[in-house]
PDB file of C-alpha atoms in Angstrom:
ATOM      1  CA  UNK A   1       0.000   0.000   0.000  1.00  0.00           C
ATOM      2  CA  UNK A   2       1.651   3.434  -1.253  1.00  0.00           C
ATOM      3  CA  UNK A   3       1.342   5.969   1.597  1.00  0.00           C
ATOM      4  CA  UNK A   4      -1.509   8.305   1.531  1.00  0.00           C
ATOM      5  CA  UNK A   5       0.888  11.408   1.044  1.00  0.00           C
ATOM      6  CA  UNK A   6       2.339   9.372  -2.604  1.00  0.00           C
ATOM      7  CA  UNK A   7      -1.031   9.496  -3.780  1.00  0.00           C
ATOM      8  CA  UNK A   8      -2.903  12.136  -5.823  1.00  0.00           C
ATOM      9  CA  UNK A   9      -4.936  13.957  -3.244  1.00  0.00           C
ATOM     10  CA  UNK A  10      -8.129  14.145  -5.880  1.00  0.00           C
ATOM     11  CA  UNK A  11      -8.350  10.739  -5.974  1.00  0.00           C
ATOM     12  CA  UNK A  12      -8.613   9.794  -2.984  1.00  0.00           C
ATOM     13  CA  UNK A  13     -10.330  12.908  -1.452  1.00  0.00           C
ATOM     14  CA  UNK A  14     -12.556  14.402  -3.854  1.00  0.00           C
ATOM     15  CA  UNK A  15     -13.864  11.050  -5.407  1.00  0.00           C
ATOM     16  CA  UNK A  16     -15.519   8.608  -3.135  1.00  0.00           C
ATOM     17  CA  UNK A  17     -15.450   6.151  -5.441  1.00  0.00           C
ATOM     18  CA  UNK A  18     -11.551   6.362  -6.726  1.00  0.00           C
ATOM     19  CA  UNK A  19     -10.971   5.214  -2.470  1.00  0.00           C
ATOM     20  CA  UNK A  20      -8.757   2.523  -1.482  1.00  0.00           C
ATOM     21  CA  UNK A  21     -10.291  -0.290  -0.679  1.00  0.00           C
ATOM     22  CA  UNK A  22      -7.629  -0.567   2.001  1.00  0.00           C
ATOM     23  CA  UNK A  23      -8.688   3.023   3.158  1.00  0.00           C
ATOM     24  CA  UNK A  24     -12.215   2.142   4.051  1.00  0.00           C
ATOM     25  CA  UNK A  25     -13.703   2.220   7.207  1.00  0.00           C
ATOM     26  CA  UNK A  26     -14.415  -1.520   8.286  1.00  0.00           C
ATOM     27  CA  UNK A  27     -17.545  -1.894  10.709  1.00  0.00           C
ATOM     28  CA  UNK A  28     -16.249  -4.915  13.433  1.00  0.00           C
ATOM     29  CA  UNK A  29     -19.937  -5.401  14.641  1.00  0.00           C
ATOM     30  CA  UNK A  30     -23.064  -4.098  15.008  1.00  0.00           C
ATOM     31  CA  UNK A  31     -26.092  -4.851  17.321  1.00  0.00           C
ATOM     32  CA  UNK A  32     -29.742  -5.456  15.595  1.00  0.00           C
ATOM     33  CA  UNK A  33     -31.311  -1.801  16.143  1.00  0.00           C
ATOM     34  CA  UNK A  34     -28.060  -0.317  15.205  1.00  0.00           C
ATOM     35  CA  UNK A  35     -28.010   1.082  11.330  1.00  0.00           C
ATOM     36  CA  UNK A  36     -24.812   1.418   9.350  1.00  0.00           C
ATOM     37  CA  UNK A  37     -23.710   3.659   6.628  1.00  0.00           C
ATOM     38  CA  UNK A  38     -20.863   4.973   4.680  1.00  0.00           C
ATOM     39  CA  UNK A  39     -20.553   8.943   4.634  1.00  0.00           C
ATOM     40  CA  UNK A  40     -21.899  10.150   0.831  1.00  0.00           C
ATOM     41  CA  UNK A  41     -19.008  12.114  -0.479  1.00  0.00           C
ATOM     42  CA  UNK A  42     -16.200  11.572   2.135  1.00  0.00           C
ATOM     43  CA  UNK A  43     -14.477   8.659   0.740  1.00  0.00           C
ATOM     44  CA  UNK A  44     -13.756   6.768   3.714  1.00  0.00           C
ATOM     45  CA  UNK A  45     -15.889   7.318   6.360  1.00  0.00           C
ATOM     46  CA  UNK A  46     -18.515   5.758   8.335  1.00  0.00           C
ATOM     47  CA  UNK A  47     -21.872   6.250  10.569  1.00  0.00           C
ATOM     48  CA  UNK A  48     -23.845   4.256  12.877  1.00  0.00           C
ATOM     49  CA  UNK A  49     -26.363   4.961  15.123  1.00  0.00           C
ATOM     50  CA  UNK A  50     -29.099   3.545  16.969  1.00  0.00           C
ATOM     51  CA  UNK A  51     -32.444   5.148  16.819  1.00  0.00           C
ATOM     52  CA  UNK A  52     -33.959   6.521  20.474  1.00  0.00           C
ATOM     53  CA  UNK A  53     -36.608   8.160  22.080  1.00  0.00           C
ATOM     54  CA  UNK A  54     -34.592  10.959  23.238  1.00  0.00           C
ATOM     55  CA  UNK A  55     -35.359  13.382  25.982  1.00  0.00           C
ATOM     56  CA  UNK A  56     -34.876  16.817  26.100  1.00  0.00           C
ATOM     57  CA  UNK A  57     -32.566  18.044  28.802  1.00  0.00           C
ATOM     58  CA  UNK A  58     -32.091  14.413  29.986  1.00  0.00           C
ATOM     59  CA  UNK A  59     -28.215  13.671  30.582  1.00  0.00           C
ATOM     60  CA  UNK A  60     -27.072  10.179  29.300  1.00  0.00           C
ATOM     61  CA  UNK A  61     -24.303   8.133  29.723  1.00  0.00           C
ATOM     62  CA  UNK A  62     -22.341   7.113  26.724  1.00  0.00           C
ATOM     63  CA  UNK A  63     -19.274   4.778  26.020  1.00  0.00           C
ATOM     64  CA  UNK A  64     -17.284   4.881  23.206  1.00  0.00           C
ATOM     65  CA  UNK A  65     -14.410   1.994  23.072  1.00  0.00           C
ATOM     66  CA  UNK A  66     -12.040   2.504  19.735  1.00  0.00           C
ATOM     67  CA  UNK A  67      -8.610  -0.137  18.794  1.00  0.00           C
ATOM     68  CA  UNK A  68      -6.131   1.556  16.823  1.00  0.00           C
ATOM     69  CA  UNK A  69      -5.560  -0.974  13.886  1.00  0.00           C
ATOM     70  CA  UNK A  70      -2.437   1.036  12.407  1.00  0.00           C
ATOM     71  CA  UNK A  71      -0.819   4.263  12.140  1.00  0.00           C
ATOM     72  CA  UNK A  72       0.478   6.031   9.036  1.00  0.00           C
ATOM     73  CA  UNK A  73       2.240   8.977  10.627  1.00  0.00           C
ATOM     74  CA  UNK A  74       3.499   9.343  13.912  1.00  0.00           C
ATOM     75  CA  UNK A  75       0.872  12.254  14.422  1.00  0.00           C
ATOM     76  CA  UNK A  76      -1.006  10.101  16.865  1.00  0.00           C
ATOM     77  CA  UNK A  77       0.292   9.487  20.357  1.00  0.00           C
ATOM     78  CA  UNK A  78      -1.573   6.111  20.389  1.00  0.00           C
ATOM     79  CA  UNK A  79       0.113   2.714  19.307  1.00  0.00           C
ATOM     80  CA  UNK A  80      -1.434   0.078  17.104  1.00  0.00           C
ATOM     81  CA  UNK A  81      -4.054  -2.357  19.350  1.00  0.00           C
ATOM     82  CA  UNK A  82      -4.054   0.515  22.018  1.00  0.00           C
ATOM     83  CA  UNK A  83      -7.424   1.035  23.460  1.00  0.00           C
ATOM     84  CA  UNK A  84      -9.502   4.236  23.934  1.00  0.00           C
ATOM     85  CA  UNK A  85     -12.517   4.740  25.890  1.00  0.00           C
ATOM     86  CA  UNK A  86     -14.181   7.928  25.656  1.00  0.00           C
ATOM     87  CA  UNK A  87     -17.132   8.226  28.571  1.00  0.00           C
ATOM     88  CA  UNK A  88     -19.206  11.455  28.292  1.00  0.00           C
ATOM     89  CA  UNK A  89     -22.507  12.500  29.358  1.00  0.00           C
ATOM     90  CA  UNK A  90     -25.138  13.459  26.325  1.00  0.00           C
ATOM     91  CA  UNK A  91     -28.357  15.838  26.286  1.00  0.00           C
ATOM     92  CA  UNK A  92     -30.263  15.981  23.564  1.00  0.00           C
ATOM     93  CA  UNK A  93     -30.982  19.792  23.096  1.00  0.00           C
ATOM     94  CA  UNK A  94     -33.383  19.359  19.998  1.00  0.00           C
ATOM     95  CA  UNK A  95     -36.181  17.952  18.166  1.00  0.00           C
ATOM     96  CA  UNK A  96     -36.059  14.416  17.267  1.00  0.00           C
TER      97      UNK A  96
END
């Protein structure tokens, strides 16, 4: 795999299409009221979400737990299979 800074910078960032298959985001699982998508012109990204009845003003707890795969550049202080959990506490502040 070239690195992303050999490659032409149209093709892989103004053409979803031209991507690297090698580039793409991967989902690892997924539960049964989750949905999964790919971004529409972004090339390589990714969205999931699970529909809810949200609350206004109602904090939540959320979890996100990431594995970094493989680095590129050293721009990232995180090592390949290190994990990250993010915790934060959501409100929904709109219509839903």
């Amino acid at each position: 795999m070239k690195p992303l800074s050999a490659r032409k910078a149209d093709d892989f960032f103004g053409n979803p299409s031209a991507s690297f298959e090698e580039d793409l985001v991967r989902l690892a699982t997924k539960g049964t009221e989750v949905q999964a998508n790919s971004f529409g012109n972004e090339g390589t990204g990714g969205q999931s979400y699970r529909k809810y009845n949200w609350k206004t003003g109602i904090l939540t707890d959320s979890i996100l737990l990431l594995r970094i795969l493989a680095m590129e550049t050293d721009s990232c202080c995180a090592k390949p299979n290190t994990i990250i959990c993010l915790e934060r506490k959501l409100m929904a502040t709109g219509n839903f």
